[in-house]
């Protein structure tokens, strides 16, 4: 009889994450087995051999897979559980496919036979590849301007890794928004597996099983969850658009994809606008590879104009589109080229208020502003997706002075139809019908079948528009008003990424950046795509404010049904944190505890939420403090949050 420590994929009442089971059949570390747990059965991962204990043990029920999970993956699951203080069972549930004990029927489609096409590289790309391969750092930042051909570098790195009989994981922010990159990889490699949330449970399980049992080098493409793919010999992980918030898991288990990737294999972070923290860390390890040359040399030029939205003399033809932007769109239409308008807010108007008494239309479930959608003539909550009728009079004072403030992509589309009635316009946002989404009609847009493109951030993510000659950012400073330390960083990233759609060297182009704060440093630096100055500007602010990368953060919040209970308990928690820092003898100059404050979304259908934030120079201090706090269902915590909203 053999004895093993097994990590169950189900929470149980114990101070340990592991349980001892017996097996007559020898087991391998990393094997997935079915085990009895209480009166039920669950799955578990074999973690370690052990000796016969001095208590009775149960036997495993059956072996699910003969092929064990890779050791590095098992080790990474334990690291994730410890680093983010998340139950190991929750981590295992995220790592394994649902219904893993079911017998799946059906046959996966065979990979198509392809003839790999050439992947020509320019001198800058070849130099970048050499620098990446020669750099001993485990995580390397590939900082390349938009249009520098980072995809070609990914493909070459992938080919070289496969030639060593090692596999590759390519992470993308969202499969649906990176179809162009996926298509490029499919033209070069045969053994590719796509993992994404639109797969059925059965298909996802079958693909996972294929990855586990495939002994050939393979390429896995997917969002952050693809990191849990059980690839046997993983040689490289590439994270495309590494600055995207989508790489941070917000539900348990909470984790950063870039940190987890570094525990699994050599990792390349590719982006034109790196996160401040990533750039700071890679810079300190001499692990940054810069590429500032376009993939294809071009003599085309780009003109960039910053327009003050407060100057009404520039908005005589439209209240939201400047005269200069309108004239440029006219010229593009006359030349049969394309125009693009970006605004990261969908719908018609984001705010509805009464001018007499100040009443505002709020969602009764989320207590957030309802957005007017004039095409459907309804109010919609963009958080819970509930719809409501448009008010014709104020429900408080009964006055008919109801006004819809602000604008979204739908209003921009309506304005364009008014100004250019013969133009063919395509709008891309979360409200776009499935048949008209950019991923479905990208080829038509690429060919120039549409004259004007309107959209939110989804049009900024990696798509190539070779016929684009006019680009308008309708309100560039829309995100700067958010009271969060990441607002400036996110605004710079969005503006720079959008500008990159028109600076790829295909056409002479005109870019118009409209802003209520045209002199703001972020607007100025983003208009010049000056990342170096942006980094220096923001990293100094972060240092003064003791924010990442100069500290580690832990956000603690409590939610109760009543405001009184919430305030009482957050104050109790605050006192406990202060008491714990003294108990642990943490020097005052190494930690900052904010006073309790209402959360940005203080009131929701579940109650009231208040929070406090702890900044520490040592992450271990945060872990120690957290370990001493009482845990209950009302306490929520987030290590290394990318936002404090």
Coordinates of C-alpha atoms in Angstrom, one line a residue:
X1 CA 0.0 0.0 0.0
X2 CA 1.3 3.5 -0.9
X3 CA 0.4 6.7 0.8
X4 CA 0.1 10.2 -0.8
X5 CA -0.7 13.8 0.1
X6 CA -3.4 15.0 -2.2
X7 CA -4.7 18.5 -2.8
X8 CA -8.5 18.4 -3.2
X9 CA -10.4 20.7 -5.5
X10 CA -13.0 21.2 -2.9
X11 CA -12.8 23.4 0.3
X12 CA -12.8 21.4 3.5
X13 CA -12.5 22.3 7.2
X14 CA -8.9 21.9 8.0
X15 CA -5.8 24.0 8.7
X16 CA -4.0 22.2 5.9
X17 CA -4.5 22.2 2.2
X18 CA -3.5 18.5 1.8
X19 CA -5.1 15.2 2.9
X20 CA -3.5 11.8 3.1
X21 CA -4.9 8.9 1.0
X22 CA -3.8 5.4 0.2
X23 CA -3.5 3.6 -3.1
X24 CA -2.6 0.1 -4.1
X25 CA -1.5 1.4 -7.5
X26 CA 1.7 3.6 -7.5
X27 CA 0.8 7.2 -8.4
X28 CA 2.9 9.9 -10.0
X29 CA 3.2 13.4 -8.6
X30 CA 0.8 15.6 -10.5
X31 CA -1.7 12.9 -11.4
X32 CA -5.4 13.8 -11.2
X33 CA -7.4 11.4 -9.1
X34 CA -10.9 11.0 -7.7
X35 CA -11.1 10.8 -3.9
X36 CA -13.8 10.5 -1.3
X37 CA -14.2 13.6 0.8
X38 CA -16.8 13.3 3.6
X39 CA -19.9 11.8 2.1
X40 CA -19.1 13.0 -1.4
X41 CA -16.4 12.5 -4.0
X42 CA -14.2 15.2 -5.5
X43 CA -11.1 15.4 -7.7
X44 CA -7.6 16.1 -6.4
X45 CA -4.0 16.4 -7.5
X46 CA -1.3 14.0 -6.1
X47 CA 1.3 16.3 -4.5
X48 CA 3.8 14.2 -2.6
X49 CA 4.6 10.7 -1.4
X50 CA 4.3 10.2 2.4
X51 CA 4.7 7.4 5.0
X52 CA 1.8 5.5 6.5
X53 CA 0.1 7.8 9.1
X54 CA -1.0 6.8 12.6
X55 CA -4.7 7.2 11.6
X56 CA -7.0 5.3 9.2
X57 CA -6.9 6.6 5.6
X58 CA -9.3 6.3 2.7
X59 CA -8.3 5.0 -0.6
X60 CA -8.5 7.0 -3.8
X61 CA -11.5 6.1 -5.9
X62 CA -9.9 6.1 -9.3
X63 CA -7.2 7.6 -11.5
X64 CA -8.6 10.2 -13.9
X65 CA -5.5 10.6 -16.1
X66 CA -2.4 8.5 -16.3
X67 CA -0.5 11.5 -17.6
X68 CA 0.4 13.8 -14.7
X69 CA 0.2 17.6 -14.7
X70 CA 3.6 19.2 -15.4
X71 CA 5.6 19.8 -12.2
X72 CA 6.0 23.5 -12.9
X73 CA 2.3 23.9 -13.2
X74 CA 1.7 22.2 -9.9
X75 CA 4.3 24.3 -8.2
X76 CA 2.7 27.4 -9.8
X77 CA -0.7 26.5 -8.3
X78 CA 0.9 26.4 -4.8
X79 CA 2.7 29.6 -5.4
X80 CA -0.5 31.4 -6.5
X81 CA -2.4 30.1 -3.5
X82 CA 0.3 31.4 -1.1
X83 CA 1.1 34.7 -2.9
X84 CA -2.5 35.9 -3.1
X85 CA -3.7 34.1 0.0
X86 CA -6.3 32.2 -1.9
X87 CA -7.5 28.7 -0.9
X88 CA -5.6 26.0 -2.9
X89 CA -8.9 24.3 -3.7
X90 CA -10.1 27.5 -5.5
X91 CA -6.9 27.7 -7.5
X92 CA -7.3 24.0 -8.5
X93 CA -10.9 24.6 -9.6
X94 CA -9.7 27.4 -11.9
X95 CA -6.9 25.3 -13.3
X96 CA -8.9 22.2 -14.2
X97 CA -11.7 22.0 -16.7
X98 CA -15.3 21.6 -15.5
X99 CA -16.7 18.1 -15.7
X100 CA -13.3 16.5 -15.7
X101 CA -14.7 13.1 -14.6
X102 CA -17.2 12.9 -17.5
X103 CA -16.6 10.8 -20.5
X104 CA -16.7 13.1 -23.5
X105 CA -18.0 12.0 -26.9
X106 CA -17.2 13.7 -30.1
X107 CA -14.2 14.1 -32.3
X108 CA -12.0 17.2 -32.4
X109 CA -11.3 18.6 -35.9
X110 CA -8.0 17.7 -37.3
X111 CA -5.5 20.5 -37.8
X112 CA -5.5 21.7 -41.4
X113 CA -2.5 21.0 -43.5
X114 CA -0.6 24.2 -44.0
X115 CA 2.5 25.3 -45.8
X116 CA 4.2 27.8 -43.6
X117 CA 4.6 31.2 -45.3
X118 CA 7.8 33.3 -45.1
X119 CA 8.2 35.6 -42.1
X120 CA 10.6 38.3 -43.4
X121 CA 12.3 40.2 -40.6
X122 CA 14.0 43.6 -40.8
X123 CA 17.2 44.4 -39.1
X124 CA 15.5 45.9 -36.0
X125 CA 13.4 42.8 -35.6
X126 CA 16.3 40.5 -35.9
X127 CA 18.3 42.5 -33.4
X128 CA 15.3 42.3 -31.0
X129 CA 15.1 38.6 -31.3
X130 CA 18.9 38.2 -30.5
X131 CA 18.5 40.5 -27.5
X132 CA 15.6 38.5 -26.2
X133 CA 17.4 35.1 -26.6
X134 CA 20.6 36.4 -25.1
X135 CA 19.0 38.1 -22.1
X136 CA 19.3 35.8 -19.0
X137 CA 16.2 37.4 -17.3
X138 CA 13.2 35.2 -17.0
X139 CA 10.7 38.0 -17.9
X140 CA 11.6 40.4 -20.7
X141 CA 9.7 43.5 -21.9
X142 CA 9.5 43.9 -25.6
X143 CA 8.7 47.6 -25.9
X144 CA 7.9 48.2 -29.6
X145 CA 6.1 51.1 -31.2
X146 CA 2.8 50.4 -32.9
X147 CA 3.6 49.1 -36.4
X148 CA 7.1 47.8 -35.5
X149 CA 6.1 44.2 -36.3
X150 CA 6.0 42.6 -32.8
X151 CA 3.8 39.9 -34.3
X152 CA 6.6 38.9 -36.6
X153 CA 9.0 38.7 -33.6
X154 CA 6.5 36.5 -31.8
X155 CA 6.2 34.2 -34.7
X156 CA 10.0 33.8 -35.1
X157 CA 10.5 33.2 -31.3
X158 CA 7.7 30.6 -31.5
X159 CA 9.3 28.9 -34.4
X160 CA 12.6 28.7 -32.7
X161 CA 11.1 27.3 -29.5
X162 CA 9.1 24.6 -31.4
X163 CA 12.4 23.7 -33.1
X164 CA 13.7 22.8 -29.7
X165 CA 10.7 20.5 -29.1
X166 CA 9.3 22.9 -26.6
X167 CA 5.8 24.4 -26.6
X168 CA 4.6 28.0 -26.5
X169 CA 1.7 29.7 -24.8
X170 CA 0.5 33.0 -26.5
X171 CA -1.7 35.1 -24.3
X172 CA -4.0 37.7 -25.8
X173 CA -6.3 40.1 -23.9
X174 CA -9.4 38.7 -25.7
X175 CA -9.6 36.1 -28.4
X176 CA -12.5 38.0 -30.1
X177 CA -10.5 41.2 -30.4
X178 CA -7.2 39.7 -31.6
X179 CA -8.4 37.6 -34.5
X180 CA -5.9 39.2 -36.8
X181 CA -2.9 38.0 -34.6
X182 CA -4.5 34.5 -34.3
X183 CA -4.9 34.3 -38.0
X184 CA -1.2 35.2 -38.5
X185 CA -0.2 32.3 -36.2
X186 CA -2.5 29.9 -38.0
X187 CA -0.7 30.6 -41.2
X188 CA 2.6 29.5 -39.8
X189 CA 1.9 26.7 -37.3
X190 CA -0.1 23.5 -37.5
X191 CA -0.4 22.3 -34.0
X192 CA -2.4 25.2 -32.5
X193 CA -5.1 25.0 -29.8
X194 CA -7.4 28.0 -29.2
X195 CA -8.8 28.2 -25.7
X196 CA -11.5 30.8 -24.9
X197 CA -14.7 31.4 -22.9
X198 CA -17.0 30.8 -25.9
X199 CA -16.2 27.1 -26.0
X200 CA -18.7 24.6 -24.6
X201 CA -17.7 22.7 -21.4
X202 CA -17.3 19.5 -23.4
X203 CA -15.1 21.0 -26.1
X204 CA -13.0 22.9 -23.6
X205 CA -12.5 19.6 -21.7
X206 CA -11.5 17.7 -24.9
X207 CA -9.0 20.4 -25.8
X208 CA -7.5 20.4 -22.3
X209 CA -7.2 16.6 -22.6
X210 CA -5.5 16.9 -26.0
X211 CA -3.0 19.4 -24.6
X212 CA -2.2 17.1 -21.6
X213 CA -1.6 14.0 -23.7
X214 CA 0.1 15.6 -26.7
X215 CA 3.8 14.8 -26.8
X216 CA 4.5 17.0 -29.8
X217 CA 5.5 20.7 -29.3
X218 CA 2.4 22.8 -29.6
X219 CA 1.1 26.4 -29.5
X220 CA -1.7 27.4 -27.1
X221 CA -3.4 30.7 -27.7
X222 CA -5.9 32.1 -25.3
X223 CA -6.7 34.7 -22.6
X224 CA -5.1 34.6 -19.2
X225 CA -6.7 31.3 -18.2
X226 CA -4.6 29.6 -20.9
X227 CA -1.7 29.8 -18.5
X228 CA -3.3 26.7 -16.8
X229 CA -3.0 24.6 -20.0
X230 CA -1.1 21.4 -19.0
X231 CA 1.7 21.7 -21.6
X232 CA 4.3 19.1 -20.8
X233 CA 7.5 21.0 -22.0
X234 CA 6.7 24.7 -21.9
X235 CA 9.6 26.7 -23.3
X236 CA 8.1 30.2 -23.8
X237 CA 5.2 32.4 -22.9
X238 CA 4.3 35.5 -24.9
X239 CA 1.9 38.1 -23.5
X240 CA 0.6 40.3 -26.3
X241 CA -0.7 43.8 -25.4
X242 CA 0.8 43.2 -21.9
X243 CA -0.6 46.5 -20.5
X244 CA -4.2 45.4 -20.8
X245 CA -6.2 45.2 -17.5
X246 CA -7.7 41.9 -18.8
X247 CA -4.5 40.1 -17.7
X248 CA -5.5 40.7 -14.0
X249 CA -8.1 38.3 -12.7
X250 CA -10.6 40.1 -10.5
X251 CA -12.4 37.1 -9.1
X252 CA -10.9 34.4 -6.9
X253 CA -8.3 33.2 -7.5
X254 CA -7.1 36.8 -8.1
X255 CA -3.7 36.9 -9.9
X256 CA -1.5 38.8 -12.4
X257 CA -1.0 36.8 -15.6
X258 CA 2.5 38.2 -16.1
X259 CA 3.6 37.2 -12.6
X260 CA 2.1 33.7 -12.9
X261 CA 3.7 33.3 -16.4
X262 CA 7.1 34.0 -14.9
X263 CA 6.7 31.0 -12.6
X264 CA 6.1 28.7 -15.6
X265 CA 8.6 29.6 -18.3
X266 CA 10.6 32.4 -19.9
X267 CA 8.1 35.2 -20.6
X268 CA 8.1 38.0 -23.2
X269 CA 5.8 41.0 -22.4
X270 CA 5.0 42.7 -25.7
X271 CA 3.4 46.2 -25.8
X272 CA 3.8 49.7 -27.1
X273 CA 2.6 51.2 -23.8
X274 CA 4.0 49.1 -20.9
X275 CA 2.6 49.3 -17.4
X276 CA 4.7 51.6 -15.2
X277 CA 5.3 48.8 -12.7
X278 CA 6.4 46.4 -15.5
X279 CA 8.8 48.9 -17.1
X280 CA 10.3 49.8 -13.7
X281 CA 10.9 46.2 -12.7
X282 CA 12.3 45.1 -16.1
X283 CA 14.5 48.2 -16.2
X284 CA 16.0 47.3 -12.9
X285 CA 16.9 43.9 -14.3
X286 CA 18.2 45.2 -17.6
X287 CA 15.4 43.2 -19.3
X288 CA 13.9 45.7 -21.8
X289 CA 14.2 45.3 -25.5
X290 CA 13.3 48.4 -27.4
X291 CA 12.2 48.5 -31.1
X292 CA 11.4 52.0 -32.5
X293 CA 11.4 51.2 -36.2
X294 CA 8.3 50.5 -38.3
X295 CA 8.2 47.1 -39.8
X296 CA 7.9 48.5 -43.3
X297 CA 9.8 51.7 -44.1
X298 CA 7.4 54.5 -45.2
X299 CA 7.7 58.1 -46.4
X300 CA 4.1 58.8 -45.2
X301 CA 3.6 61.5 -42.6
X302 CA 1.2 62.0 -39.8
X303 CA -0.3 65.4 -38.6
X304 CA -1.5 65.6 -35.0
X305 CA -3.7 68.4 -33.7
X306 CA -5.0 68.9 -30.2
X307 CA -8.3 70.7 -30.1
X308 CA -9.8 72.4 -27.0
X309 CA -13.4 71.3 -26.5
X310 CA -14.0 74.5 -24.5
X311 CA -13.4 76.6 -27.6
X312 CA -16.9 76.8 -29.1
X313 CA -15.6 78.6 -32.2
X314 CA -14.1 75.3 -33.3
X315 CA -17.5 73.6 -33.0
X316 CA -19.9 75.6 -35.1
X317 CA -21.0 72.6 -37.3
X318 CA -21.4 70.1 -34.5
X319 CA -21.3 70.3 -30.7
X320 CA -19.1 67.1 -30.4
X321 CA -17.1 67.1 -33.6
X322 CA -14.7 70.0 -34.4
X323 CA -14.8 71.8 -37.7
X324 CA -11.2 70.6 -38.4
X325 CA -12.2 67.0 -37.9
X326 CA -15.3 67.4 -40.0
X327 CA -13.3 68.9 -42.9
X328 CA -10.8 66.0 -42.7
X329 CA -13.5 63.4 -42.8
X330 CA -14.9 65.2 -45.9
X331 CA -11.5 65.0 -47.6
X332 CA -11.2 61.3 -46.7
X333 CA -14.6 60.6 -48.2
X334 CA -13.6 62.5 -51.4
X335 CA -10.4 60.5 -51.6
X336 CA -12.3 57.2 -50.9
X337 CA -10.2 56.5 -47.8
X338 CA -11.4 55.8 -44.2
X339 CA -12.0 57.8 -41.1
X340 CA -12.1 56.5 -37.5
X341 CA -13.7 58.1 -34.4
X342 CA -12.8 56.8 -31.0
X343 CA -14.7 57.4 -27.8
X344 CA -14.6 55.0 -24.9
X345 CA -18.2 55.4 -23.9
X346 CA -21.1 53.6 -25.5
X347 CA -24.7 54.6 -25.8
X348 CA -26.2 58.0 -26.6
X349 CA -25.9 59.9 -23.3
X350 CA -24.3 58.7 -20.0
X351 CA -26.3 60.9 -17.7
X352 CA -30.0 61.9 -17.4
X353 CA -30.9 64.6 -14.9
X354 CA -33.7 67.0 -14.0
X355 CA -32.6 70.7 -14.5
X356 CA -35.1 71.8 -11.8
X357 CA -34.4 69.7 -8.8
X358 CA -31.2 67.8 -9.7
X359 CA -32.8 64.3 -9.8
X360 CA -30.6 61.8 -11.7
X361 CA -31.7 58.6 -13.4
X362 CA -30.0 55.8 -11.4
X363 CA -30.3 52.0 -11.7
X364 CA -32.4 50.8 -8.8
X365 CA -30.2 47.7 -8.6
X366 CA -26.7 49.1 -8.9
X367 CA -27.4 52.8 -8.0
X368 CA -25.2 53.9 -10.9
X369 CA -26.2 56.3 -13.7
X370 CA -28.5 54.9 -16.4
X371 CA -27.3 55.4 -20.0
X372 CA -29.7 56.6 -22.7
X373 CA -29.8 54.4 -25.8
X374 CA -31.8 56.5 -28.2
X375 CA -32.0 53.9 -31.0
X376 CA -34.0 51.6 -28.7
X377 CA -35.5 54.5 -26.8
X378 CA -34.6 53.0 -23.4
X379 CA -32.4 53.6 -20.4
X380 CA -29.8 50.9 -19.8
X381 CA -27.6 50.0 -16.9
X382 CA -24.1 49.0 -18.2
X383 CA -23.4 47.1 -15.0
X384 CA -26.4 44.7 -14.6
X385 CA -27.7 45.2 -18.2
X386 CA -31.3 45.9 -17.1
X387 CA -33.4 48.2 -19.3
X388 CA -35.8 50.9 -18.2
X389 CA -38.3 53.3 -19.9
X390 CA -37.0 56.8 -20.8
X391 CA -38.6 59.3 -18.3
X392 CA -40.7 62.1 -19.8
X393 CA -41.0 63.9 -16.5
X394 CA -39.0 64.0 -13.3
X395 CA -40.4 61.4 -10.8
X396 CA -39.4 63.8 -7.9
X397 CA -40.7 67.3 -8.9
X398 CA -42.9 66.2 -11.8
X399 CA -41.3 68.8 -14.1
X400 CA -40.7 68.0 -17.7
X401 CA -37.2 69.5 -17.7
X402 CA -35.4 66.2 -18.3
X403 CA -32.0 66.6 -20.0
X404 CA -29.6 63.9 -21.3
X405 CA -26.0 65.0 -20.8
X406 CA -22.7 63.9 -22.4
X407 CA -22.4 61.6 -25.4
X408 CA -21.4 58.1 -26.4
X409 CA -20.6 56.2 -29.6
X410 CA -24.3 55.9 -30.6
X411 CA -24.8 59.7 -30.5
X412 CA -21.5 60.1 -32.5
X413 CA -22.9 57.7 -35.1
X414 CA -26.1 59.7 -35.3
X415 CA -24.2 62.9 -35.7
X416 CA -22.1 61.4 -38.5
X417 CA -25.3 60.3 -40.4
X418 CA -26.5 63.8 -40.1
X419 CA -23.3 65.4 -41.4
X420 CA -22.5 62.7 -44.0
X421 CA -25.8 61.0 -45.0
X422 CA -24.3 59.1 -47.9
X423 CA -21.3 57.7 -46.0
X424 CA -21.3 54.0 -45.0
X425 CA -20.7 53.9 -41.2
X426 CA -19.8 51.0 -38.9
X427 CA -20.1 51.3 -35.1
X428 CA -18.2 48.8 -32.9
X429 CA -19.0 48.6 -29.2
X430 CA -20.7 46.2 -26.8
X431 CA -24.1 47.1 -28.2
X432 CA -23.2 46.1 -31.8
X433 CA -25.2 43.1 -33.2
X434 CA -23.2 39.9 -33.4
X435 CA -23.3 39.8 -37.2
X436 CA -21.8 43.3 -37.4
X437 CA -19.0 42.9 -34.8
X438 CA -15.6 43.9 -36.0
X439 CA -14.3 40.3 -35.8
X440 CA -17.0 39.2 -38.2
X441 CA -16.7 42.0 -40.8
X442 CA -13.0 42.9 -40.4
X443 CA -12.2 41.8 -43.9
X444 CA -14.8 44.3 -45.3
X445 CA -13.4 47.1 -43.1
X446 CA -9.9 46.2 -44.1
X447 CA -10.8 46.4 -47.8
X448 CA -12.4 49.8 -47.2
X449 CA -16.1 48.8 -47.7
X450 CA -16.9 51.2 -44.8
X451 CA -16.2 54.9 -45.0
X452 CA -16.3 55.8 -41.3
X453 CA -15.6 53.6 -38.2
X454 CA -16.8 54.5 -34.8
X455 CA -16.0 52.6 -31.7
X456 CA -14.8 52.1 -28.1
X457 CA -11.5 50.6 -27.0
X458 CA -12.1 47.4 -29.0
X459 CA -11.0 49.3 -32.2
X460 CA -7.7 50.1 -30.6
X461 CA -6.5 46.6 -30.0
X462 CA -4.1 45.4 -32.7
X463 CA -6.3 45.8 -35.8
X464 CA -4.7 47.1 -39.0
X465 CA -6.6 49.7 -41.0
X466 CA -4.5 50.4 -44.1
X467 CA -6.9 52.8 -45.7
X468 CA -7.2 55.1 -42.6
X469 CA -6.4 58.7 -43.2
X470 CA -8.5 60.6 -40.6
X471 CA -8.6 59.7 -36.9
X472 CA -10.5 61.6 -34.2
X473 CA -10.4 61.0 -30.5
X474 CA -13.6 62.7 -29.5
X475 CA -12.9 63.3 -25.8
X476 CA -9.4 62.2 -24.9
X477 CA -9.6 63.2 -21.3
X478 CA -12.8 61.2 -20.5
X479 CA -10.9 58.8 -18.1
X480 CA -8.8 61.4 -16.3
X481 CA -11.6 62.4 -14.0
X482 CA -11.7 59.0 -12.3
X483 CA -10.3 59.2 -8.8
X484 CA -7.8 56.5 -9.1
X485 CA -4.0 56.2 -9.3
X486 CA -4.2 54.3 -12.6
X487 CA -6.4 56.9 -14.4
X488 CA -3.5 58.8 -16.0
X489 CA -1.7 55.6 -17.0
X490 CA -4.8 54.1 -18.6
X491 CA -5.7 57.3 -20.5
X492 CA -2.1 57.5 -21.9
X493 CA -2.3 53.9 -23.0
X494 CA -5.7 54.3 -24.8
X495 CA -4.7 57.5 -26.6
X496 CA -1.4 56.1 -27.7
X497 CA -2.9 52.8 -28.9
X498 CA -5.6 54.6 -30.8
X499 CA -3.1 56.9 -32.5
X500 CA -1.2 53.8 -33.5
X501 CA -4.0 52.8 -35.8
X502 CA -3.1 55.8 -38.0
X503 CA 0.7 55.8 -37.6
X504 CA 1.5 52.4 -39.3
X505 CA 2.9 54.1 -42.4
X506 CA 0.2 53.1 -44.8
X507 CA -1.2 56.5 -45.6
X508 CA -0.6 60.2 -45.0
X509 CA -3.0 60.8 -42.0
X510 CA -4.5 63.5 -39.9
X511 CA -5.2 62.9 -36.2
X512 CA -7.4 65.2 -34.1
X513 CA -7.3 64.9 -30.3
X514 CA -10.2 66.7 -28.7
X515 CA -10.0 67.4 -25.0
X516 CA -11.4 69.7 -22.3
X517 CA -7.8 69.7 -20.8
X518 CA -5.6 70.1 -23.9
X519 CA -2.6 71.3 -21.7
X520 CA -2.7 68.3 -19.4
X521 CA 0.7 66.5 -19.4
X522 CA -1.0 63.1 -20.2
X523 CA -2.8 64.6 -23.3
X524 CA 0.4 66.3 -24.4
X525 CA 2.7 63.3 -24.0
X526 CA 0.2 60.9 -25.5
X527 CA -0.3 63.1 -28.6
X528 CA 3.5 62.8 -29.1
X529 CA 3.6 59.0 -28.2
X530 CA 6.4 60.0 -25.8
X531 CA 6.5 57.0 -23.5
X532 CA 9.9 57.9 -22.0
X533 CA 8.7 61.3 -20.8
X534 CA 5.4 59.8 -19.7
X535 CA 7.2 57.2 -17.6
X536 CA 9.4 59.8 -15.9
X537 CA 6.5 62.0 -15.2
X538 CA 4.3 59.3 -13.7
X539 CA 7.0 57.4 -11.8
X540 CA 7.9 60.5 -9.9
X541 CA 4.3 61.0 -8.9
X542 CA 4.1 57.4 -7.8
X543 CA 7.2 57.7 -5.7
X544 CA 5.9 60.8 -3.9
X545 CA 2.6 59.1 -3.3
X546 CA 4.1 55.8 -2.2
X547 CA 2.3 53.9 -4.9
X548 CA 3.4 51.0 -7.1
X549 CA 6.1 50.3 -8.1
X550 CA 7.4 52.0 -4.9
X551 CA 5.1 50.1 -2.6
X552 CA 2.8 47.1 -2.5
X553 CA -0.9 47.5 -2.0
X554 CA -3.6 45.6 -0.1
X555 CA -7.2 46.8 -0.4
X556 CA -9.6 45.7 2.3
X557 CA -13.3 46.3 2.0
X558 CA -16.4 45.3 3.9
X559 CA -20.0 45.1 2.7
X560 CA -23.1 45.1 4.9
X561 CA -26.8 45.7 4.3
X562 CA -26.9 49.0 6.2
X563 CA -24.5 51.9 6.2
X564 CA -24.4 52.0 10.0
X565 CA -23.2 48.4 10.1
X566 CA -20.6 49.0 7.3
X567 CA -19.1 52.0 9.0
X568 CA -19.0 50.3 12.4
X569 CA -17.2 47.2 11.0
X570 CA -14.7 49.1 8.8
X571 CA -13.7 51.2 11.8
X572 CA -13.2 48.0 13.8
X573 CA -11.1 46.6 11.0
X574 CA -9.0 49.7 10.8
X575 CA -8.3 49.5 14.6
X576 CA -7.3 45.9 14.2
X577 CA -4.9 46.7 11.3
X578 CA -3.2 49.4 13.3
X579 CA -3.0 47.1 16.3
X580 CA -1.5 44.4 14.2
X581 CA 1.2 46.6 12.7
X582 CA 2.3 47.5 16.2
X583 CA 2.2 43.8 17.2
X584 CA 4.4 42.9 14.3
X585 CA 6.7 45.8 15.0
X586 CA 6.6 47.2 11.5
X587 CA 8.3 50.6 11.4
X588 CA 6.0 53.5 10.7
X589 CA 8.2 54.6 7.7
X590 CA 7.6 51.3 6.0
X591 CA 3.8 51.2 6.0
X592 CA 0.8 53.6 5.4
X593 CA -2.7 52.7 6.4
X594 CA -5.4 54.9 4.9
X595 CA -8.4 55.9 7.0
X596 CA -11.7 54.1 6.2
X597 CA -13.5 55.6 3.2
X598 CA -16.5 54.8 1.1
X599 CA -15.8 52.7 -2.0
X600 CA -16.2 54.4 -5.4
X601 CA -19.4 52.3 -5.9
X602 CA -20.5 52.7 -2.3
X603 CA -24.1 51.5 -2.6
X604 CA -25.2 48.4 -4.6
X605 CA -28.0 45.9 -4.3
X606 CA -26.0 43.9 -1.8
X607 CA -25.5 46.8 0.6
X608 CA -22.9 49.5 1.4
X609 CA -19.2 49.1 0.9
X610 CA -16.4 50.9 2.6
X611 CA -12.7 50.2 2.2
X612 CA -9.2 51.0 3.5
X613 CA -5.9 50.7 1.6
X614 CA -2.6 49.5 3.1
X615 CA 0.7 50.5 1.4
X616 CA 3.9 48.7 2.4
X617 CA 7.5 48.6 1.1
X618 CA 7.5 44.9 1.8
X619 CA 4.9 42.6 0.5
X620 CA 5.6 40.2 3.3
X621 CA 4.4 42.9 5.7
X622 CA 1.0 42.9 3.9
X623 CA 0.8 39.1 4.1
X624 CA 1.6 39.1 7.8
X625 CA -1.0 41.7 8.6
X626 CA -3.6 39.9 6.5
X627 CA -2.9 36.6 8.3
X628 CA -3.7 38.2 11.6
X629 CA -7.0 39.6 10.5
X630 CA -10.3 37.9 11.4
X631 CA -11.9 36.4 8.2
X632 CA -15.6 36.3 7.5
X633 CA -17.9 36.5 4.5
X634 CA -18.2 40.3 4.8
X635 CA -14.5 41.0 4.3
X636 CA -13.1 41.3 0.8
X637 CA -9.4 41.6 0.0
X638 CA -7.3 42.3 -3.0
X639 CA -3.5 42.1 -3.1
X640 CA -1.8 44.2 -5.8
X641 CA -5.0 45.8 -7.1
X642 CA -4.6 47.6 -10.5
X643 CA -7.3 50.0 -9.4
X644 CA -8.6 51.3 -6.1
X645 CA -12.1 52.0 -7.5

